[in-house]
Amino acid sequence: MIRRPLAAAALALCGVGAVACGGAEVSGTGASAPAASSRHGRPAAPQDQAADTASAGTAAPTTRTAAASETEARPLAGKVVVIDPGHNGGNFRHTREINQLVDISNQKKACDTTGTSTNDGYTEAAFTWDVSNRLAKLLRAQGATVKLTRTSSTAWGPCINQRAAVGNKAKADAAISIHGDGAGANLRGFHIIMPKKIGGPVDRVVKDSARLGTDVRDAFHDGTGLPYSNYIGRQALNYRSDLGGLNLSTVPKIFIECGNMRNAKDAARFKDSAFRAKMARSLAKGLENYLTSAR
């Protein structure tokens, strides 16, 4: 959940996708072909003729064929993806640190927040950690190099400016920050957050970020069946200029609020391990679509 900074006393928990190679085909002319001869000038034995025929009809795989097979098996080879699991499990124990202000280009904001949770205590930090690691495994299996902005779900931070820096340093082809929202209980659905031009570092990747956002939105909607948010954005697309993770990014980047953790229907899906796996597969598909499309 993306929130405004919270006072220290309130930070205990925010409420709120084998190639066969054939030989050249020889067309018959209707005339009988001459008997095949061996290398020594005598007629070839039947077994030699059979071997010659088999050899002529089966070409060895070429380097180009092998490369094509590899591309099909690992479509994201050579691509770099940075995944940002929103918040961290130990943030609530470090209120002073996460309340410190950091520069996000057009303003200053708190280093981080604690995030939200379902009404029965399943935290956003735990959810984002689980889905992010599932997603990372899927992308690596497709050949991508994947980096996460945090290495556990028990520590605090990193700050929002540091999270953006991970993607920038990696020169990521795409970056995604995963969240769950904490809106009113009667509100539900997912939405994508994309950057606006602010006269800052993100300006040059705003257009690419919008394409990334649309591809991920479509795949997530198709793959999970979750509805578009009924309370923010238009057709689940929302543009913001107040998020440090976006404002400071020099690579195409988006946030996704996977649903509203305070809504009973959405929360049930957040807590379902099999459904979290479905979310991860859908996100992987969206990233693959963006990274492999010709534009």
PDB file of C-alpha atoms in Angstrom:
ATOM      1  CA  MET A   1       0.000   0.000   0.000  1.00  0.00           C
ATOM      2  CA  ILE A   2       1.290   3.447  -0.880  1.00  0.00           C
ATOM      3  CA  ARG A   3       0.604   5.828   1.938  1.00  0.00           C
ATOM      4  CA  ARG A   4       1.526   9.178   3.326  1.00  0.00           C
ATOM      5  CA  PRO A   5       4.075   9.121   6.216  1.00  0.00           C
ATOM      6  CA  LEU A   6       2.556   7.970   9.489  1.00  0.00           C
ATOM      7  CA  ALA A   7       3.320   9.245  12.938  1.00  0.00           C
ATOM      8  CA  ALA A   8       5.541   6.959  14.987  1.00  0.00           C
ATOM      9  CA  ALA A   9       2.750   5.965  17.356  1.00  0.00           C
ATOM     10  CA  ALA A  10       0.549   4.763  14.517  1.00  0.00           C
ATOM     11  CA  LEU A  11       3.195   2.689  12.750  1.00  0.00           C
ATOM     12  CA  ALA A  12       2.620  -0.565  14.644  1.00  0.00           C
ATOM     13  CA  LEU A  13       0.352  -1.469  11.725  1.00  0.00           C
ATOM     14  CA  CYS A  14      -1.176   0.729   9.064  1.00  0.00           C
ATOM     15  CA  GLY A  15      -4.919   0.452   9.013  1.00  0.00           C
ATOM     16  CA  VAL A  16      -5.481   1.364   6.454  1.00  0.00           C
ATOM     17  CA  GLY A  17       6.044 -19.220 -23.221  1.00  0.00           C
ATOM     18  CA  ALA A  18      12.480 -29.124 -30.807  1.00  0.00           C
ATOM     19  CA  VAL A  19      12.742 -27.808 -34.130  1.00  0.00           C
ATOM     20  CA  ALA A  20      13.057 -30.598 -36.731  1.00  0.00           C
ATOM     21  CA  CYS A  21      15.295 -30.005 -39.748  1.00  0.00           C
ATOM     22  CA  GLY A  22      14.433 -31.787 -43.029  1.00  0.00           C
ATOM     23  CA  GLY A  23      16.760 -32.272 -45.992  1.00  0.00           C
ATOM     24  CA  ALA A  24      16.066 -30.791 -49.409  1.00  0.00           C
ATOM     25  CA  GLU A  25      12.993 -32.268 -50.992  1.00  0.00           C
ATOM     26  CA  VAL A  26      13.628 -33.922 -54.413  1.00  0.00           C
ATOM     27  CA  SER A  27      10.661 -34.093 -56.748  1.00  0.00           C
ATOM     28  CA  GLY A  28      10.250 -37.178 -58.997  1.00  0.00           C
ATOM     29  CA  THR A  29      10.150 -36.759 -62.797  1.00  0.00           C
ATOM     30  CA  GLY A  30       8.268 -39.954 -63.583  1.00  0.00           C
ATOM     31  CA  ALA A  31      11.440 -41.585 -65.005  1.00  0.00           C
ATOM     32  CA  SER A  32      13.210 -44.380 -63.208  1.00  0.00           C
ATOM     33  CA  ALA A  33      16.245 -43.248 -61.291  1.00  0.00           C
ATOM     34  CA  PRO A  34      19.572 -44.964 -62.045  1.00  0.00           C
ATOM     35  CA  ALA A  35      20.741 -47.541 -59.552  1.00  0.00           C
ATOM     36  CA  ALA A  36      22.830 -46.048 -56.796  1.00  0.00           C
ATOM     37  CA  SER A  37      26.545 -46.896 -56.877  1.00  0.00           C
ATOM     38  CA  SER A  38      29.000 -47.324 -54.069  1.00  0.00           C
ATOM     39  CA  ARG A  39      32.249 -45.364 -53.748  1.00  0.00           C
ATOM     40  CA  HIS A  40      34.111 -48.284 -55.410  1.00  0.00           C
ATOM     41  CA  GLY A  41      32.026 -48.318 -58.638  1.00  0.00           C
ATOM     42  CA  ARG A  42      29.930 -51.396 -57.893  1.00  0.00           C
ATOM     43  CA  PRO A  43      26.158 -51.229 -57.374  1.00  0.00           C
ATOM     44  CA  ALA A  44      25.317 -50.257 -53.875  1.00  0.00           C
ATOM     45  CA  ALA A  45      23.830 -52.851 -51.590  1.00  0.00           C
ATOM     46  CA  PRO A  46      20.201 -52.374 -50.599  1.00  0.00           C
ATOM     47  CA  GLN A  47      21.228 -51.454 -47.079  1.00  0.00           C
ATOM     48  CA  ASP A  48      23.597 -48.818 -48.487  1.00  0.00           C
ATOM     49  CA  GLN A  49      20.774 -47.338 -50.548  1.00  0.00           C
ATOM     50  CA  ALA A  50      18.579 -47.203 -47.453  1.00  0.00           C
ATOM     51  CA  ALA A  51      21.310 -45.505 -45.498  1.00  0.00           C
ATOM     52  CA  ASP A  52      21.876 -42.978 -48.309  1.00  0.00           C
ATOM     53  CA  THR A  53      18.155 -42.250 -48.460  1.00  0.00           C
ATOM     54  CA  ALA A  54      17.943 -41.750 -44.697  1.00  0.00           C
ATOM     55  CA  SER A  55      20.996 -39.536 -44.748  1.00  0.00           C
ATOM     56  CA  ALA A  56      19.629 -37.389 -47.559  1.00  0.00           C
ATOM     57  CA  GLY A  57      16.331 -36.897 -45.741  1.00  0.00           C
ATOM     58  CA  THR A  58      17.708 -35.911 -42.338  1.00  0.00           C
ATOM     59  CA  ALA A  59      19.906 -32.872 -41.990  1.00  0.00           C
ATOM     60  CA  ALA A  60      21.830 -32.206 -38.809  1.00  0.00           C
ATOM     61  CA  PRO A  61      20.446 -29.364 -36.691  1.00  0.00           C
ATOM     62  CA  THR A  62      22.092 -26.099 -37.549  1.00  0.00           C
ATOM     63  CA  THR A  63      23.452 -23.546 -35.116  1.00  0.00           C
ATOM     64  CA  ARG A  64      20.610 -21.251 -36.130  1.00  0.00           C
ATOM     65  CA  THR A  65      18.058 -23.951 -35.288  1.00  0.00           C
ATOM     66  CA  ALA A  66      19.623 -24.542 -31.886  1.00  0.00           C
ATOM     67  CA  ALA A  67      19.569 -20.823 -31.176  1.00  0.00           C
ATOM     68  CA  ALA A  68      15.895 -20.618 -32.143  1.00  0.00           C
ATOM     69  CA  SER A  69      15.076 -23.467 -29.760  1.00  0.00           C
ATOM     70  CA  GLU A  70      16.945 -21.746 -26.958  1.00  0.00           C
ATOM     71  CA  THR A  71      15.076 -18.505 -27.578  1.00  0.00           C
ATOM     72  CA  GLU A  72      11.748 -20.320 -27.410  1.00  0.00           C
ATOM     73  CA  ALA A  73      12.710 -22.046 -24.163  1.00  0.00           C
ATOM     74  CA  ARG A  74      14.234 -18.970 -22.487  1.00  0.00           C
ATOM     75  CA  PRO A  75      12.571 -15.917 -24.053  1.00  0.00           C
ATOM     76  CA  LEU A  76      13.923 -13.507 -21.442  1.00  0.00           C
ATOM     77  CA  ALA A  77      17.598 -14.426 -21.791  1.00  0.00           C
ATOM     78  CA  GLY A  78      19.652 -11.237 -21.580  1.00  0.00           C
ATOM     79  CA  LYS A  79      16.876  -9.244 -19.894  1.00  0.00           C
ATOM     80  CA  VAL A  80      17.214  -7.736 -16.422  1.00  0.00           C
ATOM     81  CA  VAL A  81      14.186  -7.349 -14.160  1.00  0.00           C
ATOM     82  CA  VAL A  82      14.122  -5.711 -10.740  1.00  0.00           C
ATOM     83  CA  ILE A  83      11.330  -6.667  -8.346  1.00  0.00           C
ATOM     84  CA  ASP A  84      10.546  -4.481  -5.363  1.00  0.00           C
ATOM     85  CA  PRO A  85       8.566  -6.279  -2.616  1.00  0.00           C
ATOM     86  CA  GLY A  86       6.787  -3.364  -0.974  1.00  0.00           C
ATOM     87  CA  HIS A  87       7.564  -2.457   2.653  1.00  0.00           C
ATOM     88  CA  ASN A  88       9.329  -4.862   5.046  1.00  0.00           C
ATOM     89  CA  GLY A  89       8.259  -6.997   7.993  1.00  0.00           C
ATOM     90  CA  GLY A  90      10.391  -5.161  10.527  1.00  0.00           C
ATOM     91  CA  ASN A  91       9.404  -1.627   9.584  1.00  0.00           C
ATOM     92  CA  PHE A  92       7.025  -1.276  12.510  1.00  0.00           C
ATOM     93  CA  ARG A  93       9.931  -1.777  14.927  1.00  0.00           C
ATOM     94  CA  HIS A  94      11.905   1.035  13.303  1.00  0.00           C
ATOM     95  CA  THR A  95       9.559   3.987  13.298  1.00  0.00           C
ATOM     96  CA  ARG A  96      12.314   6.577  13.660  1.00  0.00           C
ATOM     97  CA  GLU A  97      14.272   5.207  10.693  1.00  0.00           C
ATOM     98  CA  ILE A  98      11.340   4.829   8.328  1.00  0.00           C
ATOM     99  CA  ASN A  99       9.990   8.253   9.222  1.00  0.00           C
ATOM    100  CA  GLN A 100      13.176  10.009   8.150  1.00  0.00           C
ATOM    101  CA  LEU A 101      12.606  12.208   5.101  1.00  0.00           C
ATOM    102  CA  VAL A 102      14.300  11.450   1.769  1.00  0.00           C
ATOM    103  CA  ASP A 103      14.425  13.502  -1.441  1.00  0.00           C
ATOM    104  CA  ILE A 104      12.227  12.104  -4.239  1.00  0.00           C
ATOM    105  CA  SER A 105      13.054  14.813  -6.809  1.00  0.00           C
ATOM    106  CA  ASN A 106       9.960  16.986  -6.512  1.00  0.00           C
ATOM    107  CA  GLN A 107       9.441  16.796  -2.749  1.00  0.00           C
ATOM    108  CA  LYS A 108      10.541  14.989   0.383  1.00  0.00           C
ATOM    109  CA  LYS A 109       8.753  11.958   1.798  1.00  0.00           C
ATOM    110  CA  ALA A 110       9.202   9.393   4.526  1.00  0.00           C
ATOM    111  CA  CYS A 111      11.784   6.667   3.919  1.00  0.00           C
ATOM    112  CA  ASP A 112       9.016   4.031   3.993  1.00  0.00           C
ATOM    113  CA  THR A 113       5.850   2.957   5.825  1.00  0.00           C
ATOM    114  CA  THR A 114       4.766  -0.261   7.478  1.00  0.00           C
ATOM    115  CA  GLY A 115       2.197  -1.131   4.823  1.00  0.00           C
ATOM    116  CA  THR A 116      -1.227  -2.532   5.543  1.00  0.00           C
ATOM    117  CA  SER A 117      -2.739  -5.974   6.279  1.00  0.00           C
ATOM    118  CA  THR A 118      -5.902  -8.018   6.033  1.00  0.00           C
ATOM    119  CA  ASN A 119      -8.320  -7.571   8.894  1.00  0.00           C
ATOM    120  CA  ASP A 120      -7.014 -10.767  10.517  1.00  0.00           C
ATOM    121  CA  GLY A 121      -3.371  -9.728  10.347  1.00  0.00           C
ATOM    122  CA  TYR A 122      -1.838 -11.095   7.121  1.00  0.00           C
ATOM    123  CA  THR A 123       0.594  -8.303   6.378  1.00  0.00           C
ATOM    124  CA  GLU A 124       1.302  -6.563   3.107  1.00  0.00           C
ATOM    125  CA  ALA A 125       5.036  -7.061   3.709  1.00  0.00           C
ATOM    126  CA  ALA A 126       4.587 -10.848   3.949  1.00  0.00           C
ATOM    127  CA  PHE A 127       2.335 -10.895   0.883  1.00  0.00           C
ATOM    128  CA  THR A 128       4.704  -8.863  -1.286  1.00  0.00           C
ATOM    129  CA  TRP A 129       7.697 -10.977  -0.208  1.00  0.00           C
ATOM    130  CA  ASP A 130       5.879 -14.214  -1.132  1.00  0.00           C
ATOM    131  CA  VAL A 131       4.635 -13.055  -4.539  1.00  0.00           C
ATOM    132  CA  SER A 132       7.938 -11.378  -5.409  1.00  0.00           C
ATOM    133  CA  ASN A 133       9.933 -14.550  -4.791  1.00  0.00           C
ATOM    134  CA  ARG A 134       7.474 -16.655  -6.794  1.00  0.00           C
ATOM    135  CA  LEU A 135       7.724 -14.133  -9.631  1.00  0.00           C
ATOM    136  CA  ALA A 136      11.528 -14.078  -9.487  1.00  0.00           C
ATOM    137  CA  LYS A 137      11.663 -17.882  -9.827  1.00  0.00           C
ATOM    138  CA  LEU A 138       9.405 -17.816 -12.889  1.00  0.00           C
ATOM    139  CA  LEU A 139      11.377 -15.057 -14.609  1.00  0.00           C
ATOM    140  CA  ARG A 140      14.722 -16.752 -13.936  1.00  0.00           C
ATOM    141  CA  ALA A 141      13.356 -19.960 -15.470  1.00  0.00           C
ATOM    142  CA  GLN A 142      12.717 -17.905 -18.631  1.00  0.00           C
ATOM    143  CA  GLY A 143      16.326 -16.711 -18.685  1.00  0.00           C
ATOM    144  CA  ALA A 144      16.021 -13.292 -17.029  1.00  0.00           C
ATOM    145  CA  THR A 145      18.486 -11.889 -14.532  1.00  0.00           C
ATOM    146  CA  VAL A 146      16.386 -10.889 -11.530  1.00  0.00           C
ATOM    147  CA  LYS A 147      17.252  -8.672  -8.584  1.00  0.00           C
ATOM    148  CA  LEU A 148      15.086  -7.942  -5.536  1.00  0.00           C
ATOM    149  CA  THR A 149      15.290  -4.709  -3.595  1.00  0.00           C
ATOM    150  CA  ARG A 150      15.244  -6.475  -0.239  1.00  0.00           C
ATOM    151  CA  THR A 151      16.637  -9.795   0.945  1.00  0.00           C
ATOM    152  CA  SER A 152      14.285 -10.719   3.789  1.00  0.00           C
ATOM    153  CA  SER A 153      10.896  -9.952   5.281  1.00  0.00           C
ATOM    154  CA  THR A 154      12.058  -9.405   8.848  1.00  0.00           C
ATOM    155  CA  ALA A 155      14.331  -6.370   8.578  1.00  0.00           C
ATOM    156  CA  TRP A 156      13.404  -2.747   7.891  1.00  0.00           C
ATOM    157  CA  GLY A 157      13.711  -0.685   4.702  1.00  0.00           C
ATOM    158  CA  PRO A 158      15.333  -0.031   2.359  1.00  0.00           C
ATOM    159  CA  CYS A 159      14.118   3.503   1.867  1.00  0.00           C
ATOM    160  CA  ILE A 160      12.128   4.352  -1.238  1.00  0.00           C
ATOM    161  CA  ASN A 161      15.034   6.211  -2.867  1.00  0.00           C
ATOM    162  CA  GLN A 162      17.298   3.187  -2.351  1.00  0.00           C
ATOM    163  CA  ARG A 163      14.707   0.888  -3.908  1.00  0.00           C
ATOM    164  CA  ALA A 164      14.696   3.041  -7.053  1.00  0.00           C
ATOM    165  CA  ALA A 165      18.503   3.014  -7.062  1.00  0.00           C
ATOM    166  CA  VAL A 166      18.595  -0.811  -7.266  1.00  0.00           C
ATOM    167  CA  GLY A 167      16.784  -0.759 -10.608  1.00  0.00           C
ATOM    168  CA  ASN A 168      18.859   2.141 -11.903  1.00  0.00           C
ATOM    169  CA  LYS A 169      22.171   0.508 -10.980  1.00  0.00           C
ATOM    170  CA  ALA A 170      21.105  -2.789 -12.589  1.00  0.00           C
ATOM    171  CA  LYS A 171      20.074  -0.922 -15.766  1.00  0.00           C
ATOM    172  CA  ALA A 172      16.893  -2.965 -15.605  1.00  0.00           C
ATOM    173  CA  ASP A 173      14.814  -3.546 -18.720  1.00  0.00           C
ATOM    174  CA  ALA A 174      11.779  -3.403 -16.439  1.00  0.00           C
ATOM    175  CA  ALA A 175      11.104  -2.867 -12.744  1.00  0.00           C
ATOM    176  CA  ILE A 176       7.966  -3.592 -10.752  1.00  0.00           C
ATOM    177  CA  SER A 177       7.010  -2.750  -7.188  1.00  0.00           C
ATOM    178  CA  ILE A 178       4.437  -5.107  -5.669  1.00  0.00           C
ATOM    179  CA  HIS A 179       1.878  -3.947  -3.120  1.00  0.00           C
ATOM    180  CA  GLY A 180      -1.530  -4.558  -1.601  1.00  0.00           C
ATOM    181  CA  ASP A 181      -3.833  -1.640  -0.832  1.00  0.00           C
ATOM    182  CA  GLY A 182      -5.621  -0.785   2.397  1.00  0.00           C
ATOM    183  CA  ALA A 183      -8.757   1.102   1.391  1.00  0.00           C
ATOM    184  CA  GLY A 184     -12.301   0.947   2.713  1.00  0.00           C
ATOM    185  CA  ALA A 185     -13.821  -2.501   3.199  1.00  0.00           C
ATOM    186  CA  ASN A 186     -16.474  -1.899   0.545  1.00  0.00           C
ATOM    187  CA  LEU A 187     -13.854  -1.126  -2.125  1.00  0.00           C
ATOM    188  CA  ARG A 188     -12.037  -3.759  -4.162  1.00  0.00           C
ATOM    189  CA  GLY A 189      -9.985  -4.587  -7.248  1.00  0.00           C
ATOM    190  CA  PHE A 190      -6.404  -4.060  -8.465  1.00  0.00           C
ATOM    191  CA  HIS A 191      -4.749  -1.146 -10.160  1.00  0.00           C
ATOM    192  CA  ILE A 192      -1.419  -0.191 -11.763  1.00  0.00           C
ATOM    193  CA  ILE A 193       0.446   2.990 -10.806  1.00  0.00           C
ATOM    194  CA  MET A 194       2.648   4.621 -13.440  1.00  0.00           C
ATOM    195  CA  PRO A 195       4.856   7.725 -13.338  1.00  0.00           C
ATOM    196  CA  LYS A 196       4.194  11.184 -14.686  1.00  0.00           C
ATOM    197  CA  LYS A 197       6.730  13.627 -16.088  1.00  0.00           C
ATOM    198  CA  ILE A 198       8.003  15.804 -13.273  1.00  0.00           C
ATOM    199  CA  GLY A 199      11.075  17.454 -14.809  1.00  0.00           C
ATOM    200  CA  GLY A 200      13.173  14.761 -13.148  1.00  0.00           C
ATOM    201  CA  PRO A 201      14.970  11.429 -13.677  1.00  0.00           C
ATOM    202  CA  VAL A 202      11.834   9.498 -14.598  1.00  0.00           C
ATOM    203  CA  ASP A 203      10.782  11.708 -17.502  1.00  0.00           C
ATOM    204  CA  ARG A 204      12.614   9.788 -20.219  1.00  0.00           C
ATOM    205  CA  VAL A 205      10.992   6.447 -19.248  1.00  0.00           C
ATOM    206  CA  VAL A 206       7.417   7.634 -18.669  1.00  0.00           C
ATOM    207  CA  LYS A 207       6.252   6.417 -22.084  1.00  0.00           C
ATOM    208  CA  ASP A 208       7.872   2.993 -21.692  1.00  0.00           C
ATOM    209  CA  SER A 209       6.512   2.712 -18.172  1.00  0.00           C
ATOM    210  CA  ALA A 210       3.003   3.300 -19.505  1.00  0.00           C
ATOM    211  CA  ARG A 211       3.440   0.443 -21.996  1.00  0.00           C
ATOM    212  CA  LEU A 212       4.782  -1.787 -19.228  1.00  0.00           C
ATOM    213  CA  GLY A 213       1.817  -0.894 -17.057  1.00  0.00           C
ATOM    214  CA  THR A 214      -0.723  -1.706 -19.743  1.00  0.00           C
ATOM    215  CA  ASP A 215       0.899  -5.064 -20.532  1.00  0.00           C
ATOM    216  CA  VAL A 216       0.986  -6.051 -16.872  1.00  0.00           C
ATOM    217  CA  ARG A 217      -2.561  -4.856 -16.288  1.00  0.00           C
ATOM    218  CA  ASP A 218      -3.913  -6.948 -19.174  1.00  0.00           C
ATOM    219  CA  ALA A 219      -2.032 -10.104 -18.161  1.00  0.00           C
ATOM    220  CA  PHE A 220      -2.927  -9.739 -14.483  1.00  0.00           C
ATOM    221  CA  HIS A 221      -6.597  -9.219 -15.250  1.00  0.00           C
ATOM    222  CA  ASP A 222      -6.718 -12.157 -17.694  1.00  0.00           C
ATOM    223  CA  GLY A 223      -4.669 -14.458 -15.462  1.00  0.00           C
ATOM    224  CA  THR A 224      -6.308 -13.838 -12.094  1.00  0.00           C
ATOM    225  CA  GLY A 225      -9.829 -12.762 -12.989  1.00  0.00           C
ATOM    226  CA  LEU A 226      -9.570  -9.993 -10.394  1.00  0.00           C
ATOM    227  CA  PRO A 227     -11.603  -6.913 -11.250  1.00  0.00           C
ATOM    228  CA  TYR A 228     -10.247  -3.482 -12.015  1.00  0.00           C
ATOM    229  CA  SER A 229     -10.244  -1.193  -9.015  1.00  0.00           C
ATOM    230  CA  ASN A 230     -13.637   0.418  -8.426  1.00  0.00           C
ATOM    231  CA  TYR A 231     -12.204   3.278  -6.412  1.00  0.00           C
ATOM    232  CA  ILE A 232      -9.040   4.565  -8.074  1.00  0.00           C
ATOM    233  CA  GLY A 233      -7.683   5.017 -11.593  1.00  0.00           C
ATOM    234  CA  ARG A 234      -9.377   4.504 -14.934  1.00  0.00           C
ATOM    235  CA  GLN A 235      -9.565   0.885 -16.137  1.00  0.00           C
ATOM    236  CA  ALA A 236      -7.055   0.057 -13.405  1.00  0.00           C
ATOM    237  CA  LEU A 237      -4.491   2.603 -14.641  1.00  0.00           C
ATOM    238  CA  ASN A 238      -3.410   5.397 -12.328  1.00  0.00           C
ATOM    239  CA  TYR A 239      -0.685   8.013 -12.852  1.00  0.00           C
ATOM    240  CA  ARG A 240       1.133   9.623  -9.921  1.00  0.00           C
ATOM    241  CA  SER A 241       3.968  12.049  -9.334  1.00  0.00           C
ATOM    242  CA  ASP A 242       4.414  11.626  -5.576  1.00  0.00           C
ATOM    243  CA  LEU A 243       6.083   8.199  -5.291  1.00  0.00           C
ATOM    244  CA  GLY A 244       9.842   8.124  -4.807  1.00  0.00           C
ATOM    245  CA  GLY A 245      10.158   4.631  -6.287  1.00  0.00           C
ATOM    246  CA  LEU A 246       8.803   6.021  -9.563  1.00  0.00           C
ATOM    247  CA  ASN A 247      10.062   9.613  -9.517  1.00  0.00           C
ATOM    248  CA  LEU A 248      13.693   8.531  -9.097  1.00  0.00           C
ATOM    249  CA  SER A 249      13.612   5.658 -11.592  1.00  0.00           C
ATOM    250  CA  THR A 250      15.668   5.916 -14.794  1.00  0.00           C
ATOM    251  CA  VAL A 251      14.322   2.549 -16.041  1.00  0.00           C
ATOM    252  CA  PRO A 252      10.742   1.616 -17.021  1.00  0.00           C
ATOM    253  CA  LYS A 253       8.931   1.002 -13.748  1.00  0.00           C
ATOM    254  CA  ILE A 254       5.437   0.523 -12.345  1.00  0.00           C
ATOM    255  CA  PHE A 255       3.709  -0.246  -9.071  1.00  0.00           C
ATOM    256  CA  ILE A 256       0.850  -2.727  -8.780  1.00  0.00           C
ATOM    257  CA  GLU A 257      -1.699  -2.696  -5.977  1.00  0.00           C
ATOM    258  CA  CYS A 258      -2.818  -6.321  -6.342  1.00  0.00           C
ATOM    259  CA  GLY A 259      -6.117  -5.673  -4.611  1.00  0.00           C
ATOM    260  CA  ASN A 260      -7.560  -4.211  -1.425  1.00  0.00           C
ATOM    261  CA  MET A 261      -6.424  -6.187   1.613  1.00  0.00           C
ATOM    262  CA  ARG A 262      -9.254  -4.704   3.681  1.00  0.00           C
ATOM    263  CA  ASN A 263     -11.940  -6.073   1.365  1.00  0.00           C
ATOM    264  CA  ALA A 264     -13.119  -9.577   2.327  1.00  0.00           C
ATOM    265  CA  LYS A 265     -13.194 -10.946  -1.229  1.00  0.00           C
ATOM    266  CA  ASP A 266      -9.789  -9.567  -2.152  1.00  0.00           C
ATOM    267  CA  ALA A 267      -8.313 -10.572   1.209  1.00  0.00           C
ATOM    268  CA  ALA A 268      -9.379 -14.203   0.753  1.00  0.00           C
ATOM    269  CA  ARG A 269      -7.325 -14.324  -2.435  1.00  0.00           C
ATOM    270  CA  PHE A 270      -4.315 -12.649  -0.866  1.00  0.00           C
ATOM    271  CA  LYS A 271      -4.263 -15.342   1.835  1.00  0.00           C
ATOM    272  CA  ASP A 272      -4.624 -18.257  -0.623  1.00  0.00           C
ATOM    273  CA  SER A 273      -1.189 -19.686  -1.526  1.00  0.00           C
ATOM    274  CA  ALA A 274      -2.470 -21.155  -4.808  1.00  0.00           C
ATOM    275  CA  PHE A 275      -3.926 -17.790  -5.765  1.00  0.00           C
ATOM    276  CA  ARG A 276      -0.684 -15.984  -4.939  1.00  0.00           C
ATOM    277  CA  ALA A 277       1.009 -18.415  -7.351  1.00  0.00           C
ATOM    278  CA  LYS A 278      -1.573 -17.418  -9.963  1.00  0.00           C
ATOM    279  CA  MET A 279      -0.798 -13.757  -9.327  1.00  0.00           C
ATOM    280  CA  ALA A 280       2.917 -14.411  -9.826  1.00  0.00           C
ATOM    281  CA  ARG A 281       2.304 -16.293 -13.090  1.00  0.00           C
ATOM    282  CA  SER A 282       0.128 -13.462 -14.357  1.00  0.00           C
ATOM    283  CA  LEU A 283       2.740 -10.845 -13.495  1.00  0.00           C
ATOM    284  CA  ALA A 284       5.431 -12.956 -15.219  1.00  0.00           C
ATOM    285  CA  LYS A 285       3.278 -13.113 -18.338  1.00  0.00           C
ATOM    286  CA  GLY A 286       2.786  -9.363 -18.352  1.00  0.00           C
ATOM    287  CA  LEU A 287       6.507  -8.714 -17.980  1.00  0.00           C
ATOM    288  CA  GLU A 288       7.295 -11.266 -20.718  1.00  0.00           C
ATOM    289  CA  ASN A 289       4.803  -9.611 -23.054  1.00  0.00           C
ATOM    290  CA  TYR A 290       6.427  -6.220 -22.495  1.00  0.00           C
ATOM    291  CA  LEU A 291      10.022  -7.454 -22.737  1.00  0.00           C
ATOM    292  CA  THR A 292       9.562  -9.536 -25.892  1.00  0.00           C
ATOM    293  CA  SER A 293       7.234  -7.303 -27.878  1.00  0.00           C
ATOM    294  CA  ALA A 294       8.553  -5.418 -30.900  1.00  0.00           C
ATOM    295  CA  ARG A 295       7.794  -1.744 -30.557  1.00  0.00           C
TER     296      ARG A 295
END
